[in-house]
C-alpha cells in the first residue's frame, strides 16, 4: 500500500489523502498502438451507446437511432471483434420503433441485454431470439437516456434515468417499477449503481446536481451537491475506491469527487473543447479514466499525474456519444458517434 495525495485544481486549498494498492503502472503495462483501429459502420444509424459483453470479451452491443435520434426507429447491433484480423462482424441486429439511447448487458444471463428508448420505454432483449423484445417496461413519460443493471449474488435490479426528471428502479422479472426517485428539477441524464454498495446509486441532471441515493429513500437523495455550474451529462464510479466518483459537464469540465468531502472536487480535468458526453473509470487502474465529447474526441486521463489528457483521439467526424473500456483486456476501448461509425482500438 502507498499513500497518494490528491489536490484540487480549483484553488489548491483542499488536500485529500488515500491509501491505494501498489500496482503496475497502467501506462507501463499497455502496449500502445499495437493493434490498428477497427471500424464498424452502423448503416445510417447514429451511435449513442456501445458496451463490451462482460461474458464474451469479443462481443459488443451498439445502441443506435435513425435521424440522430430526433425521429425514426432504433437498431441494436451485436458485433464480434476479431483482434487478430482487425475486423468487426455483425452477428445480430434488433429493431425498435424509436431511437435506442443506451444499452447494458446482463452479467448472469449471457444473451440478455436491456436498452432505453426515445419513446420512454425500456426493452429487454435475448439475442438468441432477436425478432422482438422478451419484455417491455412502460412507465417513463419521456426519453430514457440511461440504463444500468446491478447484478450480484443477492440483488438483481435495473435503474433507468429519463428526461421526465425521474429515476426508476425495476425488478427485471416484473413489468412495473418498484420505486420512482424524484430529486431533480430538470431531466436526468445518467444514473449509475455503486460497484461497492448495492443499495447506493448516483444520478446527474440538467440542474447541475449530483445526487447520491439510498434505494430505500426515494423522496430525496442522501447527498446532494451542485457539482457543476452547467448541465451534468454523465458520471462514473471509481472501480477501486468506494467513495470516488467522476462527473462530466456540458461546459467541458471533468471533476473527480470524494463522497466524504464534497465541498470541492479533489481534481478537475480540463481539455475538452465542448460538452463531455460520457466518462468511464478504468477497471484496470485506479486513477485512469476515459471521456468522449461533442468536440469529436475520445480522451484518456490519469488524474494522479496531470489535469491534462494523456491521449486524445479524434476518431469521429461528429459528436461522440458512446464509450466503453473492455473489462477483460487492459488498453482495449470502443466508442461510437453520430457519424454512424463504431470503433474498437488499442491505447
JSON list of C-alpha atoms in Angstrom, two decimals, residues 47-48 233-234 248-254 269-280 289-301 309 311-323 333-339:
[
{"chain": "A", "resi": 47, "resn": "UNK", "atom": "CA", "xyz": [-24.45, 5.73, -32.39]},
{"chain": "A", "resi": 48, "resn": "UNK", "atom": "CA", "xyz": [-25.48, 6.52, -28.81]},
{"chain": "A", "resi": 233, "resn": "UNK", "atom": "CA", "xyz": [-24.31, 14.80, -18.64]},
{"chain": "A", "resi": 234, "resn": "UNK", "atom": "CA", "xyz": [-22.50, 11.80, -17.16]},
{"chain": "A", "resi": 248, "resn": "UNK", "atom": "CA", "xyz": [-18.67, 15.39, -16.78]},
{"chain": "A", "resi": 249, "resn": "UNK", "atom": "CA", "xyz": [-20.42, 18.65, -17.61]},
{"chain": "A", "resi": 250, "resn": "UNK", "atom": "CA", "xyz": [-21.73, 20.49, -20.64]},
{"chain": "A", "resi": 251, "resn": "UNK", "atom": "CA", "xyz": [-19.14, 23.22, -20.01]},
{"chain": "A", "resi": 252, "resn": "UNK", "atom": "CA", "xyz": [-16.38, 20.73, -20.91]},
{"chain": "A", "resi": 253, "resn": "UNK", "atom": "CA", "xyz": [-15.07, 20.04, -17.39]},
{"chain": "A", "resi": 254, "resn": "UNK", "atom": "CA", "xyz": [-14.47, 16.67, -15.73]},
{"chain": "A", "resi": 269, "resn": "UNK", "atom": "CA", "xyz": [-9.63, 17.88, -15.64]},
{"chain": "A", "resi": 270, "resn": "UNK", "atom": "CA", "xyz": [-9.57, 20.44, -18.43]},
{"chain": "A", "resi": 271, "resn": "UNK", "atom": "CA", "xyz": [-9.02, 19.86, -22.12]},
{"chain": "A", "resi": 272, "resn": "UNK", "atom": "CA", "xyz": [-12.41, 19.14, -23.70]},
{"chain": "A", "resi": 273, "resn": "UNK", "atom": "CA", "xyz": [-13.49, 21.93, -26.02]},
{"chain": "A", "resi": 274, "resn": "UNK", "atom": "CA", "xyz": [-17.20, 21.06, -25.78]},
{"chain": "A", "resi": 275, "resn": "UNK", "atom": "CA", "xyz": [-19.65, 19.13, -23.61]},
{"chain": "A", "resi": 276, "resn": "UNK", "atom": "CA", "xyz": [-18.42, 15.88, -22.02]},
{"chain": "A", "resi": 277, "resn": "UNK", "atom": "CA", "xyz": [-20.98, 13.26, -23.00]},
{"chain": "A", "resi": 278, "resn": "UNK", "atom": "CA", "xyz": [-19.58, 10.20, -21.18]},
{"chain": "A", "resi": 279, "resn": "UNK", "atom": "CA", "xyz": [-16.86, 9.42, -18.67]},
{"chain": "A", "resi": 280, "resn": "UNK", "atom": "CA", "xyz": [-15.74, 5.98, -17.56]},
{"chain": "A", "resi": 289, "resn": "UNK", "atom": "CA", "xyz": [-10.43, 7.28, -16.93]},
{"chain": "A", "resi": 290, "resn": "UNK", "atom": "CA", "xyz": [-11.71, 7.91, -20.44]},
{"chain": "A", "resi": 291, "resn": "UNK", "atom": "CA", "xyz": [-14.09, 10.52, -21.83]},
{"chain": "A", "resi": 292, "resn": "UNK", "atom": "CA", "xyz": [-15.90, 11.33, -25.05]},
{"chain": "A", "resi": 293, "resn": "UNK", "atom": "CA", "xyz": [-17.08, 14.78, -26.05]},
{"chain": "A", "resi": 294, "resn": "UNK", "atom": "CA", "xyz": [-19.03, 16.82, -28.53]},
{"chain": "A", "resi": 295, "resn": "UNK", "atom": "CA", "xyz": [-15.63, 18.11, -29.70]},
{"chain": "A", "resi": 296, "resn": "UNK", "atom": "CA", "xyz": [-15.38, 14.78, -31.65]},
{"chain": "A", "resi": 297, "resn": "UNK", "atom": "CA", "xyz": [-12.62, 13.42, -29.39]},
{"chain": "A", "resi": 298, "resn": "UNK", "atom": "CA", "xyz": [-12.02, 10.45, -27.11]},
{"chain": "A", "resi": 299, "resn": "UNK", "atom": "CA", "xyz": [-9.54, 11.28, -24.35]},
{"chain": "A", "resi": 300, "resn": "UNK", "atom": "CA", "xyz": [-7.56, 9.20, -21.86]},
{"chain": "A", "resi": 301, "resn": "UNK", "atom": "CA", "xyz": [-6.68, 10.77, -18.50]},
{"chain": "A", "resi": 309, "resn": "UNK", "atom": "CA", "xyz": [-5.32, 14.35, -21.13]},
{"chain": "A", "resi": 311, "resn": "UNK", "atom": "CA", "xyz": [-4.01, 10.82, -25.01]},
{"chain": "A", "resi": 312, "resn": "UNK", "atom": "CA", "xyz": [-6.52, 12.44, -27.34]},
{"chain": "A", "resi": 313, "resn": "UNK", "atom": "CA", "xyz": [-8.01, 10.59, -30.31]},
{"chain": "A", "resi": 314, "resn": "UNK", "atom": "CA", "xyz": [-10.23, 12.22, -32.93]},
{"chain": "A", "resi": 315, "resn": "UNK", "atom": "CA", "xyz": [-11.83, 9.00, -34.12]},
{"chain": "A", "resi": 316, "resn": "UNK", "atom": "CA", "xyz": [-15.03, 10.58, -35.42]},
{"chain": "A", "resi": 317, "resn": "UNK", "atom": "CA", "xyz": [-16.28, 13.37, -37.64]},
{"chain": "A", "resi": 318, "resn": "UNK", "atom": "CA", "xyz": [-19.33, 14.20, -35.47]},
{"chain": "A", "resi": 319, "resn": "UNK", "atom": "CA", "xyz": [-20.40, 14.13, -31.82]},
{"chain": "A", "resi": 320, "resn": "UNK", "atom": "CA", "xyz": [-19.06, 11.12, -29.90]},
{"chain": "A", "resi": 321, "resn": "UNK", "atom": "CA", "xyz": [-21.73, 9.60, -27.67]},
{"chain": "A", "resi": 322, "resn": "UNK", "atom": "CA", "xyz": [-20.79, 6.03, -26.75]},
{"chain": "A", "resi": 323, "resn": "UNK", "atom": "CA", "xyz": [-17.76, 4.85, -24.77]},
{"chain": "A", "resi": 333, "resn": "UNK", "atom": "CA", "xyz": [-11.56, 0.55, -25.84]},
{"chain": "A", "resi": 334, "resn": "UNK", "atom": "CA", "xyz": [-14.60, 1.25, -28.01]},
{"chain": "A", "resi": 335, "resn": "UNK", "atom": "CA", "xyz": [-16.55, 4.36, -28.95]},
{"chain": "A", "resi": 336, "resn": "UNK", "atom": "CA", "xyz": [-19.36, 5.35, -31.31]},
{"chain": "A", "resi": 337, "resn": "UNK", "atom": "CA", "xyz": [-20.86, 8.57, -32.59]},
{"chain": "A", "resi": 338, "resn": "UNK", "atom": "CA", "xyz": [-23.24, 10.49, -34.75]},
{"chain": "A", "resi": 339, "resn": "UNK", "atom": "CA", "xyz": [-21.09, 9.84, -37.82]}
]
